[in-house]
Coordinates of C-alpha atoms in Angstrom, one line a residue:
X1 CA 0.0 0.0 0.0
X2 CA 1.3 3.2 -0.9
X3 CA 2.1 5.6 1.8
X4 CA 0.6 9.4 1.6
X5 CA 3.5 12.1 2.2
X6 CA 4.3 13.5 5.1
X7 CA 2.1 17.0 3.7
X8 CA -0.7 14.9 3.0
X9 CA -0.5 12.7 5.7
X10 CA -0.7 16.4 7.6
X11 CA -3.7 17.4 6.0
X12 CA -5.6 14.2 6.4
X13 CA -5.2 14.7 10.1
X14 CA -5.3 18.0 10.7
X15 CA -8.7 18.4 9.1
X16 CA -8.9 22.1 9.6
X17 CA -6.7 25.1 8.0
X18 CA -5.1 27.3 10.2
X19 CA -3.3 30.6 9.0
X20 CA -0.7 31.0 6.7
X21 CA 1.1 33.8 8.6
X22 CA 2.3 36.9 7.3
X23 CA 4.6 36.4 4.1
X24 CA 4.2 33.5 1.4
X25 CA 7.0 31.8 -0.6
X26 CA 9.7 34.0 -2.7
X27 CA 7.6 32.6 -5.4
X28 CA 4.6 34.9 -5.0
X29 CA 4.7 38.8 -5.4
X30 CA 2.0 39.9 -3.3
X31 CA 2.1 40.8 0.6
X32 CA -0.7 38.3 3.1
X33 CA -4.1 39.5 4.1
X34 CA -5.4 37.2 6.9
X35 CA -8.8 36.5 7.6
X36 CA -10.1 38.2 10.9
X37 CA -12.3 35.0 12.1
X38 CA -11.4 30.8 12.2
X39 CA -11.2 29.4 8.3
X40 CA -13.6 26.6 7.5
X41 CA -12.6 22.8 7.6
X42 CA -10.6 21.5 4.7
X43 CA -12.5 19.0 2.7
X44 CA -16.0 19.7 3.6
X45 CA -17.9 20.9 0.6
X46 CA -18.6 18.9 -2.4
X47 CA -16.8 20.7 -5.7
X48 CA -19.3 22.9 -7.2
X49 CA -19.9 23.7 -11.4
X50 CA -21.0 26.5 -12.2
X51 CA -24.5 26.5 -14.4
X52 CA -24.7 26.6 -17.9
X53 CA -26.2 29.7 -18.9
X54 CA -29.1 29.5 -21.5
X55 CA -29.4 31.9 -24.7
X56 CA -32.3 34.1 -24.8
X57 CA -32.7 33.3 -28.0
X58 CA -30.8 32.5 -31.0
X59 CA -30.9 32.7 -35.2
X60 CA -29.2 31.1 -38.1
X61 CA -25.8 32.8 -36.9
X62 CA -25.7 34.4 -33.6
X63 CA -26.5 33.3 -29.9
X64 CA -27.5 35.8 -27.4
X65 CA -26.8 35.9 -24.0
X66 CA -28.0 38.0 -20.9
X67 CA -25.6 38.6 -17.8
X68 CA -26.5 41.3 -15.0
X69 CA -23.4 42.5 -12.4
X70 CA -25.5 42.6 -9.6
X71 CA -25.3 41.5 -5.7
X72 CA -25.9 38.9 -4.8
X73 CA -25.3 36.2 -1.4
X74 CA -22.7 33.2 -1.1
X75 CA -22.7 30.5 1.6
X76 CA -18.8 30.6 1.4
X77 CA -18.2 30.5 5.3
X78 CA -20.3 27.7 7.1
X79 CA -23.1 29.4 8.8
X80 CA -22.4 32.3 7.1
X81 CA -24.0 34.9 4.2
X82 CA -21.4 36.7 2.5
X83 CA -22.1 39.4 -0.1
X84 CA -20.8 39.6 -3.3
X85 CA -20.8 41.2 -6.6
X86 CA -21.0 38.7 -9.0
X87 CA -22.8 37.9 -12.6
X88 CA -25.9 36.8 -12.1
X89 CA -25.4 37.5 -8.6
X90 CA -23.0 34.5 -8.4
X91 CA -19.5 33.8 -8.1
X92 CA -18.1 32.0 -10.7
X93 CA -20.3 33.5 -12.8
X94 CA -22.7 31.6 -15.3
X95 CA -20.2 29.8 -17.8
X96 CA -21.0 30.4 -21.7
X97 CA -20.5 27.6 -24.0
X98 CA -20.1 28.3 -27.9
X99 CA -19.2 27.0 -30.9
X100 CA -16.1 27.7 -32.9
X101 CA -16.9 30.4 -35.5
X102 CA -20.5 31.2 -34.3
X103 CA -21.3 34.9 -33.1
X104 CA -22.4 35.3 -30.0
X105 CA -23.5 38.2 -28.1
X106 CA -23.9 38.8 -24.7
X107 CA -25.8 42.1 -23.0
X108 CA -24.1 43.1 -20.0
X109 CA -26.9 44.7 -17.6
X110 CA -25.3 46.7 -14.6
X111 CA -27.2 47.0 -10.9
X112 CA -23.7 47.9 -9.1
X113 CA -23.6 51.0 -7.4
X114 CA -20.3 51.5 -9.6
X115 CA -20.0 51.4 -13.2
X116 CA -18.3 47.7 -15.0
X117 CA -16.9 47.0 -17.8
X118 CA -16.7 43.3 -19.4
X119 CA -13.4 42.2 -21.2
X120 CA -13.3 38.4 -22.5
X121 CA -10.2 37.4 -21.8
X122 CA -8.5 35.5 -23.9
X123 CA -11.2 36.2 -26.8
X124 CA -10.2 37.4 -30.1
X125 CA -12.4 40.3 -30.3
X126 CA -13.4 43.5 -32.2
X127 CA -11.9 46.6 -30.3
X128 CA -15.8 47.8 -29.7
X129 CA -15.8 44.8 -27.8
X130 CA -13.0 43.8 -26.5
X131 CA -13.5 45.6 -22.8
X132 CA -11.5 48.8 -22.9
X133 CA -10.9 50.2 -18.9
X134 CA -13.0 53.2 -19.7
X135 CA -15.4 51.8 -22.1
X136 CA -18.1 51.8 -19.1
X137 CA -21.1 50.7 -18.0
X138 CA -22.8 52.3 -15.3
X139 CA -26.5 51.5 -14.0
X140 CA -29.6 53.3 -15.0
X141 CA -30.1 56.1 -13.2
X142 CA -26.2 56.6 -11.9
X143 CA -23.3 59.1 -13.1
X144 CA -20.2 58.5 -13.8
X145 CA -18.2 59.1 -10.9
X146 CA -15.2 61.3 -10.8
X147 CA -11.7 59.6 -10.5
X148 CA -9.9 61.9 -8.4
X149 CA -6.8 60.2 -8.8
X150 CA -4.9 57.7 -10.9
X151 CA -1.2 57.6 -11.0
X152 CA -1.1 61.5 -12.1
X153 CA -2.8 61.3 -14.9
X154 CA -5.7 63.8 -15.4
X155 CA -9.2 62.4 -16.1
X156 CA -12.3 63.5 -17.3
X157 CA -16.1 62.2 -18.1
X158 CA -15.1 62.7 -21.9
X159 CA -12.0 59.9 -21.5
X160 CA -14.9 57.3 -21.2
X161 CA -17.5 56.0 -23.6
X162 CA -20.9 55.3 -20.8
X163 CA -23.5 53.1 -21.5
X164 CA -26.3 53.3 -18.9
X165 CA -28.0 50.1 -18.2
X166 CA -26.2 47.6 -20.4
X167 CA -23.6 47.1 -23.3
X168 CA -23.4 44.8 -26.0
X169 CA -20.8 42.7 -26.2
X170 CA -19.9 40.7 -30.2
X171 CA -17.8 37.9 -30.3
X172 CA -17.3 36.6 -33.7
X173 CA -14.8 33.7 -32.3
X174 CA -13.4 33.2 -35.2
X175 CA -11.2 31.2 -32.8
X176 CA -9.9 27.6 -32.0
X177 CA -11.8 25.1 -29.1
X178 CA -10.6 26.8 -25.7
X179 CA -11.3 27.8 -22.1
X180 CA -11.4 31.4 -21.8
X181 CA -12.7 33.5 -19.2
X182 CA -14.8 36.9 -18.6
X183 CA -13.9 39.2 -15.9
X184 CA -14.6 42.8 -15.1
X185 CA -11.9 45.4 -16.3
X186 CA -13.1 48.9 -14.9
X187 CA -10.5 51.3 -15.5
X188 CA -8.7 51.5 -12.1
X189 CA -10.9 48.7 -9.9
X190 CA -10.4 45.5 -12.1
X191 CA -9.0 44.1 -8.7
X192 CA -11.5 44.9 -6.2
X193 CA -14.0 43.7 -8.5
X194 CA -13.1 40.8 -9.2
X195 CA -11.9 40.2 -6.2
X196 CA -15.7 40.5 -4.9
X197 CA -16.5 38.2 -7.4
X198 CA -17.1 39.5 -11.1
X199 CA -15.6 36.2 -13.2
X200 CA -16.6 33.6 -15.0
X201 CA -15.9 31.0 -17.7
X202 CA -16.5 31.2 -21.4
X203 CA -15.9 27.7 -23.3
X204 CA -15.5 28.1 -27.1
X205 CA -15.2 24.4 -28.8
X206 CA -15.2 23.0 -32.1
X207 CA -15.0 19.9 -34.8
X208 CA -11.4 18.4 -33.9
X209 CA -11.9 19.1 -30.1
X210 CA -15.4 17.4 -30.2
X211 CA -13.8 14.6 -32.0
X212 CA -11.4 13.8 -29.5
X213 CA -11.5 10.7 -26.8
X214 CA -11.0 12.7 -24.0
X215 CA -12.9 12.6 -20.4
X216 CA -16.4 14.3 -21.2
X217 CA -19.6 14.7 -19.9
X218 CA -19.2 14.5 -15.9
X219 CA -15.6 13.7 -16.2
X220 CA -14.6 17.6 -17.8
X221 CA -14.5 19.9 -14.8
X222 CA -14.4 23.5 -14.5
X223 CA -11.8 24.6 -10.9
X224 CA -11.7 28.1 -11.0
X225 CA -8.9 28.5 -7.8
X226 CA -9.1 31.8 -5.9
X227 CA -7.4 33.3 -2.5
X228 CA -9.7 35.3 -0.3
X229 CA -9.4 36.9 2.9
X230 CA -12.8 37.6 5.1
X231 CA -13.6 39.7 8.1
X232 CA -14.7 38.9 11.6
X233 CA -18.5 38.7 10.0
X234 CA -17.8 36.7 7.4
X235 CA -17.2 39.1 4.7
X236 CA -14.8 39.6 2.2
X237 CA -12.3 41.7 3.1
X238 CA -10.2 43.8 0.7
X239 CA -7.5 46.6 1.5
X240 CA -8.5 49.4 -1.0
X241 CA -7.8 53.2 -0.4
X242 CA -11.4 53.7 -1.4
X243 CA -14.0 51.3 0.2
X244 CA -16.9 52.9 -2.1
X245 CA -14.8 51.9 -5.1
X246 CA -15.9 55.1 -7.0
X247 CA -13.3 57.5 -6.3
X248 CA -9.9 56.7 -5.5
X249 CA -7.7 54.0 -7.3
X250 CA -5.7 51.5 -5.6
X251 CA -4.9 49.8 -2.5
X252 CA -3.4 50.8 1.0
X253 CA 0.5 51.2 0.5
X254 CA 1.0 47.6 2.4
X255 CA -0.5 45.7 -0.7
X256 CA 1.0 47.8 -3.7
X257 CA 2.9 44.4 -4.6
X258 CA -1.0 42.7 -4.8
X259 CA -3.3 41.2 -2.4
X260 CA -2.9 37.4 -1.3
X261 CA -5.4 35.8 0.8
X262 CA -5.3 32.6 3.4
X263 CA -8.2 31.6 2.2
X264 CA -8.0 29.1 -1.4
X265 CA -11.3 29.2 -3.0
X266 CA -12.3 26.7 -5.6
X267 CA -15.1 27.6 -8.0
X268 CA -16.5 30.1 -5.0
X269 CA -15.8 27.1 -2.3
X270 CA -13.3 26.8 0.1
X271 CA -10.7 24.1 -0.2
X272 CA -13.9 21.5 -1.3
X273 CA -13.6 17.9 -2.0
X274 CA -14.6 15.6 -5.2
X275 CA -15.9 12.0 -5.2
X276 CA -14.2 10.8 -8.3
X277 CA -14.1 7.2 -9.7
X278 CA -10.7 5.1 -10.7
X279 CA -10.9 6.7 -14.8
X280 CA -9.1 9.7 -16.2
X281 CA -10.8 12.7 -15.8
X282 CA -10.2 16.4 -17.5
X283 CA -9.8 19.3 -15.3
X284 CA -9.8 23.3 -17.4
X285 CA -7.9 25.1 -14.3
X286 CA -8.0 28.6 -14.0
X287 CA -6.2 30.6 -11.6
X288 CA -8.2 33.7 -11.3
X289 CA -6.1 35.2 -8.4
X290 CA -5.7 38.6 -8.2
X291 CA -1.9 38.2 -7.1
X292 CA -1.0 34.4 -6.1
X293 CA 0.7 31.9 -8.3
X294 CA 0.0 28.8 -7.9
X295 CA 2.6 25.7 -8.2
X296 CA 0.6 22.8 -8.3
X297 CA 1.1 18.8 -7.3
X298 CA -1.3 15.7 -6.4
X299 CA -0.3 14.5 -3.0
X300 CA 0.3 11.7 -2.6
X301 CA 1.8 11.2 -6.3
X302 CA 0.5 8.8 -8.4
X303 CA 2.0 5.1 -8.7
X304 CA 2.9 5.5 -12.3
X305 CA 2.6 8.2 -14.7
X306 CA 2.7 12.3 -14.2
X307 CA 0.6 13.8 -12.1
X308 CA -1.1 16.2 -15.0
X309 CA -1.2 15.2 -18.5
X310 CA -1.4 18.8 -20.3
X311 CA -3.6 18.9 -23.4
X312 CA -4.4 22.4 -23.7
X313 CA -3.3 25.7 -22.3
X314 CA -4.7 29.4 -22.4
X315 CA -5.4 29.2 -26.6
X316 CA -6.8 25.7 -26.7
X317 CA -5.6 22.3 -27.7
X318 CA -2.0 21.6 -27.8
X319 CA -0.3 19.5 -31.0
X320 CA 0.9 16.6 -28.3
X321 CA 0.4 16.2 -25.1
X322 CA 2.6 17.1 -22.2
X323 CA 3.3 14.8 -18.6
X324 CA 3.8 17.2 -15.7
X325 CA 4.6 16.6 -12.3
X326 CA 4.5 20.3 -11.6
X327 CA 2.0 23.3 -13.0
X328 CA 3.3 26.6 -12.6
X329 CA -0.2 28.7 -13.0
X330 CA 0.0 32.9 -13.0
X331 CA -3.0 34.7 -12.3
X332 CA -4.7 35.0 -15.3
X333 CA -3.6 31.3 -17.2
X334 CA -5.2 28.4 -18.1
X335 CA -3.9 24.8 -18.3
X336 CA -6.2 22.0 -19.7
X337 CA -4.9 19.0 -17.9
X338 CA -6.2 15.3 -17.4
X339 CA -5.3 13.1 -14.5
X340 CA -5.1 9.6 -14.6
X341 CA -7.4 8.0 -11.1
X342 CA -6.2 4.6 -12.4
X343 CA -3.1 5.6 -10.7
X344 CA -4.8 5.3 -7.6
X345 CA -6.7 2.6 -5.5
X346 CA -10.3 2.8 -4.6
X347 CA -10.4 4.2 -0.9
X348 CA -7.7 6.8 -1.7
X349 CA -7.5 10.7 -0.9
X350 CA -5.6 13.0 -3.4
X351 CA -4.7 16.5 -2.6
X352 CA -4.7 19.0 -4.8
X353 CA -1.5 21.1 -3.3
X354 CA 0.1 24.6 -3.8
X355 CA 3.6 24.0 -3.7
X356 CA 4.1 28.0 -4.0
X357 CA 1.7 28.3 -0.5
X358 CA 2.4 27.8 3.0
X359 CA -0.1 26.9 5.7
X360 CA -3.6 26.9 4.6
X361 CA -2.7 28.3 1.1
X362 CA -0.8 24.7 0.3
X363 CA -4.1 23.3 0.1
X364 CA -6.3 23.7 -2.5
X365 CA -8.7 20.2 -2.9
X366 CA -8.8 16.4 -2.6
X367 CA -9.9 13.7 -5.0
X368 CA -11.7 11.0 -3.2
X369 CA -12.0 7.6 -5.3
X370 CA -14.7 5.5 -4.3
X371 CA -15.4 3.6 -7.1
X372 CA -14.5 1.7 -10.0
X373 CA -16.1 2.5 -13.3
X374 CA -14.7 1.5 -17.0
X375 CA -13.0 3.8 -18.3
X376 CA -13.3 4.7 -22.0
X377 CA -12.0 7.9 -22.6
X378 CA -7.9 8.1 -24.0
X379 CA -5.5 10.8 -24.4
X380 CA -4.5 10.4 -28.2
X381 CA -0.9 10.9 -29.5
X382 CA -2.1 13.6 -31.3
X383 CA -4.3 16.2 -30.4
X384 CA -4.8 18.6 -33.2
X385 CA -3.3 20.3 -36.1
X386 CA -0.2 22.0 -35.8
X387 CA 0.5 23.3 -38.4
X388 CA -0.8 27.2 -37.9
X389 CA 1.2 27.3 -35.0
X390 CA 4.3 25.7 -36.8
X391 CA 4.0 28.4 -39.4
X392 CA 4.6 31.2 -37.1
X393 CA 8.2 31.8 -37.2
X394 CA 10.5 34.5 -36.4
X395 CA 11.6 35.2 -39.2
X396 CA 8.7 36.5 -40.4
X397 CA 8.4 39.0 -37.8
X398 CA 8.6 42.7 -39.4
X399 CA 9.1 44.5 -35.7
X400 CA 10.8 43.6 -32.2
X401 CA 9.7 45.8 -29.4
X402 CA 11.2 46.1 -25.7
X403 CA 8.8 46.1 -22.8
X404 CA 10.2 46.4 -19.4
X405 CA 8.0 45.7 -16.5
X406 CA 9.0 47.9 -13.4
X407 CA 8.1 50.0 -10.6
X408 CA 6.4 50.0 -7.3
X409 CA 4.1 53.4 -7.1
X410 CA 2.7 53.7 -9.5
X411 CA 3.5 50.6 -11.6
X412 CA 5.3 51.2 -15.0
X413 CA 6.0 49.7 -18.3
X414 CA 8.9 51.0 -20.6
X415 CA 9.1 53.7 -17.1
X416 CA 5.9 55.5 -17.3
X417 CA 2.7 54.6 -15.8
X418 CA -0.8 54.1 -17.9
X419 CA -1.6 57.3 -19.8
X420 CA -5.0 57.2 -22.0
X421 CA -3.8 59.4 -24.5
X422 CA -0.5 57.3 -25.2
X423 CA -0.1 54.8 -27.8
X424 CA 2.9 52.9 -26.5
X425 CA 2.8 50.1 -29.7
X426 CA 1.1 50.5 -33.3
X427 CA 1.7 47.1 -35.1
X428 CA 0.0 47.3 -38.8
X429 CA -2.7 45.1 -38.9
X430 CA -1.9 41.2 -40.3
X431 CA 1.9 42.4 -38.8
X432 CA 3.8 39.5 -37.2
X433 CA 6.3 41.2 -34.1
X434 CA 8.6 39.9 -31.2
X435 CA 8.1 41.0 -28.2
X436 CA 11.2 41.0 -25.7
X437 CA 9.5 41.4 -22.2
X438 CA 11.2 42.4 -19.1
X439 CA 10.5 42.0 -15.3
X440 CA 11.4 43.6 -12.0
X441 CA 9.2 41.5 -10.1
X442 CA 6.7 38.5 -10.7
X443 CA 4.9 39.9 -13.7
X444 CA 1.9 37.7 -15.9
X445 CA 2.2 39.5 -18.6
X446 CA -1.2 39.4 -20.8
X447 CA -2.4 41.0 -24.4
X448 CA -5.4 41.4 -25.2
X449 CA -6.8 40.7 -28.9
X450 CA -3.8 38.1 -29.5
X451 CA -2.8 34.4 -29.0
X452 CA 1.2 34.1 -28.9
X453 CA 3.7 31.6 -28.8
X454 CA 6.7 31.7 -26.2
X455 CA 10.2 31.2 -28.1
X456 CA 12.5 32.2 -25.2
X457 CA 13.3 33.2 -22.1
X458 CA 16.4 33.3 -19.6
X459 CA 16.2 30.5 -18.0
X460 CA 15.0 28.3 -21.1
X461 CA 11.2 27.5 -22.0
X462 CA 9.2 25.7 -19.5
X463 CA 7.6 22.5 -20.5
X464 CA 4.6 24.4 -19.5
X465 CA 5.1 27.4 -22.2
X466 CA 4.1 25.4 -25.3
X467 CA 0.7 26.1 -26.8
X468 CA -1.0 29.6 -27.8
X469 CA -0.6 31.8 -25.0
X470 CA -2.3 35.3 -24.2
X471 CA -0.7 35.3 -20.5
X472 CA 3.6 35.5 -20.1
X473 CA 4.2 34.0 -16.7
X474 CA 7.5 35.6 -16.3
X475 CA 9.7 35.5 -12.7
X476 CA 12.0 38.3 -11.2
X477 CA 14.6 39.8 -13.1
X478 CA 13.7 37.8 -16.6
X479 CA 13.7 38.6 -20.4
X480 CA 11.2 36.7 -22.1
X481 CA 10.1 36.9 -25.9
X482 CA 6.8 36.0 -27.2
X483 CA 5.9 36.3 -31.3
X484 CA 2.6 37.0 -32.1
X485 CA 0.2 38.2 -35.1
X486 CA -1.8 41.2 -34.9
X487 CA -5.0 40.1 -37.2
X488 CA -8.4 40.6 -38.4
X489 CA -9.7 43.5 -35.9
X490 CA -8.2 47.3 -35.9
X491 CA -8.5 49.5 -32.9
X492 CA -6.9 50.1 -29.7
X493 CA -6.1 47.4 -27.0
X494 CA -4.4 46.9 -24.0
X495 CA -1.9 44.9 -22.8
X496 CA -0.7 44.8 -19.1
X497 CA 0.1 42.6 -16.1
X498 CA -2.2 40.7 -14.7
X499 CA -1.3 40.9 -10.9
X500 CA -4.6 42.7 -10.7
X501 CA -3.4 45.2 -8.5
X502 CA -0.4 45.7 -10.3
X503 CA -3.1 46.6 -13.1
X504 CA -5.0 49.0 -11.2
X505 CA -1.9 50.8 -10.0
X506 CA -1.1 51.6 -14.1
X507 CA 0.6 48.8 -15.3
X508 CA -1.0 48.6 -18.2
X509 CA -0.3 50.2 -21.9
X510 CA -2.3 51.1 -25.4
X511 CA -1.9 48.8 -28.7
X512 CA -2.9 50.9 -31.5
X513 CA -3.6 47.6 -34.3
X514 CA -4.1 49.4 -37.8

């Protein structure tokens, strides 16, 4: 019989998380909020999905959606109501399924006291509809609210295009099958709003995904992994300058570097369990963290085999798979992994853990097998074409640019914070470019409008870089280089880190695609 590690030995007895202290691994840019009150027990929820939302109605070409950011009330703690702000009035959000090359809108109605803005991340998008920070929302009958201050820069109504009620949102996805996500972008509170629980998933699939052997049905899971901190009431606690969220941008000087929480969250849940059987089963992980990476590990490690079996990452399928025993995840990333429950025995608990947390944020779920079931789902030697990724080589790149991520207060990139009126790259549309990208500190690193492909960095390409990519994990101190193609959609963009707070505190820079 196989013995758990010591760790999950730990957590099998202990039952019950306890603090993680005041600092988190060298791994993690971010400074610790703890919770005022006890955390729950590990392991006592079942693993929520989020629903399916339903078109209103559909034609020949186009499905259309309906999503409100509105309050709503999460049983999160036990015994305990906790507000949020979340689509739907839940956290994760409804997720959206579509199909490869089919238009789909979806109105965005607004009943928040402050104004949203919806950016499909991930989604290769019209500019009209791709999100912009000050493309706004606010709810009938509000104002605009003034933004008295954001990294120096002057601000007025006229900077933002309002729509009172609810915005349309058109996505051609004229993409491949993968697992993207929506998320509020508000120009200068993407953190705390998100934070407070405006996410959720949007799958895209298509022919060669659908005609794959992989786990389906039951067996192809959604794990949207968070960190939260809460108050002595059971609230969700969050350190900005500005509790009303209208006003003032950013966060109390302690958390400039982002805001971590002790408490891991999975799909709105904290550290829940899953009844699995002994088959394979596909897991489309998101960290949607405002600040932590995750490094992530099955405890105890299976009896043969890796512990993830990659077959997609943020821009869908890869070409082969990939065997990890270790996923690196920034805030912002997706990895499309199965795992293998043959590996285990009937009666067995799994951990999911963080290998880049201490205390309770080493935990984030367990696997319990409890049955045996025949298992007839694979994981093919091939998984799709790749030959459009293939093609994209550097030598057909017309432009290199240098982006240096750096700063503290505000947060800069090529050493000047976010200005509106600033185009700081123009690519020509159809262009194909290298970006060199540079870091100070822990810095995902994600465009909008555009998949990439990683072809370097200092330390060498991770076996977790391959794939199209719209989100650079990059570590302290490193030069990494993505090449991408700017195509189909003209407009301006942004492209920024996606430490949320980094973000807010003008991190962030204008692509001008024409």
């Amino acid at each position: 019989m196989r013995r758990a590690s010591a760790v999950g030995a730990g957590l099998l007895l202990s039952g019950t998380a306890t603090s993680a202290g005041n600092c988190d691994t060298s791994s993690v840019t971010g400074t610790l909020l703890s919770s005022d009150g006890p955390l729950p027990p590990y392991f006592a929820v079942p693993l929520p999905q989020p629903p399916v939302l339903r078109p209103v109605s559909t034609d020949d070409t186009t499905d259309y959606y309906e999503l409100t950011a509105r309050a709503g009330s999460a049983r999160i703690l036990p015994g305990v109501n906790t507000t949020i702000w979340g689509y739907d009035g839940i956290f994760p959000g409804p997720t959206i399924v579509s199909r490869s090359g089919r238009r789909t809108v979806v109105r965005h109605f607004n009943e928040l006291p402050v104004p949203t803005a919806a950016h499909l991340h991930g989604g290769h998008t019209p500019a009209d509809s791709d999100g912009y920070p000050t493309d706004a929302i606010v709810r009938t009958g509000g104002t605009l609210p003034d933004i008295r201050q954001y990294a120096g820069m002057t601000m007025s109504p006229g900077d933002f295009r309002v729509n009172y009620g609810y915005r349309d949102y058109v996505y051609p996805l004229n993409q491949r099958a993968a697992t993207l996500w929506y998320h509020d972008h508000r120009m200068g509170f993407t953190a705390p709003q998100v934070y407070y629980g405006l996410a959720g998933f949007h799958l895209v699939s298509d022919d060669e995904e659908a005609g794959l052997p992989l786990p389906g049905g039951d067996k192809d899971l959604l794990l949207m992994i968070v960190d939260r901190a809460f108050d002595g009431d059971g609230q969700l606690k969050y350190p900005a300058t500005d509790p009303s969220l209208l006003h003032e941008v950013g966060v109390s000087s302690r958390y400039h570097n982002g805001v971590l929480g002790d408490t891991i969250l999975v799909n709105g849940v904290p550290w829940p369990f899953l009844d699995v059987a002994n088959t394979r089963y596909r897991f489309r992980i998101l960290n949607a963290a405002n600040a932590r990476r995750l490094e992530l590990a099955l405890d105890p490690p299976p009896a043969d085999g890796p512990h993830f079996i990659q077959v997609g990452s943020d821009g869908g399928l890869l070409g082969r798979p990939v065997g990890h025993d270790l996923i690196s995840i920034a805030q912002g990333e997706r990895f499309d992994v199965v795992v293998d429950f043959r590996n285990y025995q009937v009666g067995d608990r799994v951990t999911l853990v963080n290998r880049a947390g201490s205390g309770s944020t080493a935990v984030v779920m367990q696997f319990r097998v409890g049955r045996r079931e025949i298992d007839q789902s694979w994981v093919p030697s091939t998984l799709s074409d790749p030959s459009e990724y293939d093609a994209l080589t550097p030598d057909l790149a017309s432009v290199t640019r240098a982006m240096r991520f750096s700063g503290g207060n505000p947060w800069e990139i090529n050493g000047a914070p976010f200005d509106l009126g600033r185009v700081d790259a123009d690519p020509k549309l159809d262009a194909t470019e290298i970006w060199k990208i540079s870091t100070s500190a822990h810095h995902p690193v994600h465009l909008h409008l555009v998949q990439f492909k990683i072809i370097a960095r200092t330390a060498g390409v991770r076996p977790t870089d391959g794939g199209w990519k719209d989100t650079f994990d990059l570590s302290p101190r490193e030069d990494g280089y993505i090449l991408t193609r700017f195509s189909d959609y003209p407009g301006m963009y942004v492209f920024h880190c996606h430490n949320l707070e980094h973000e807010d505190m003008a991190m962030m820079a204008n692509v001008a695609v024409g």
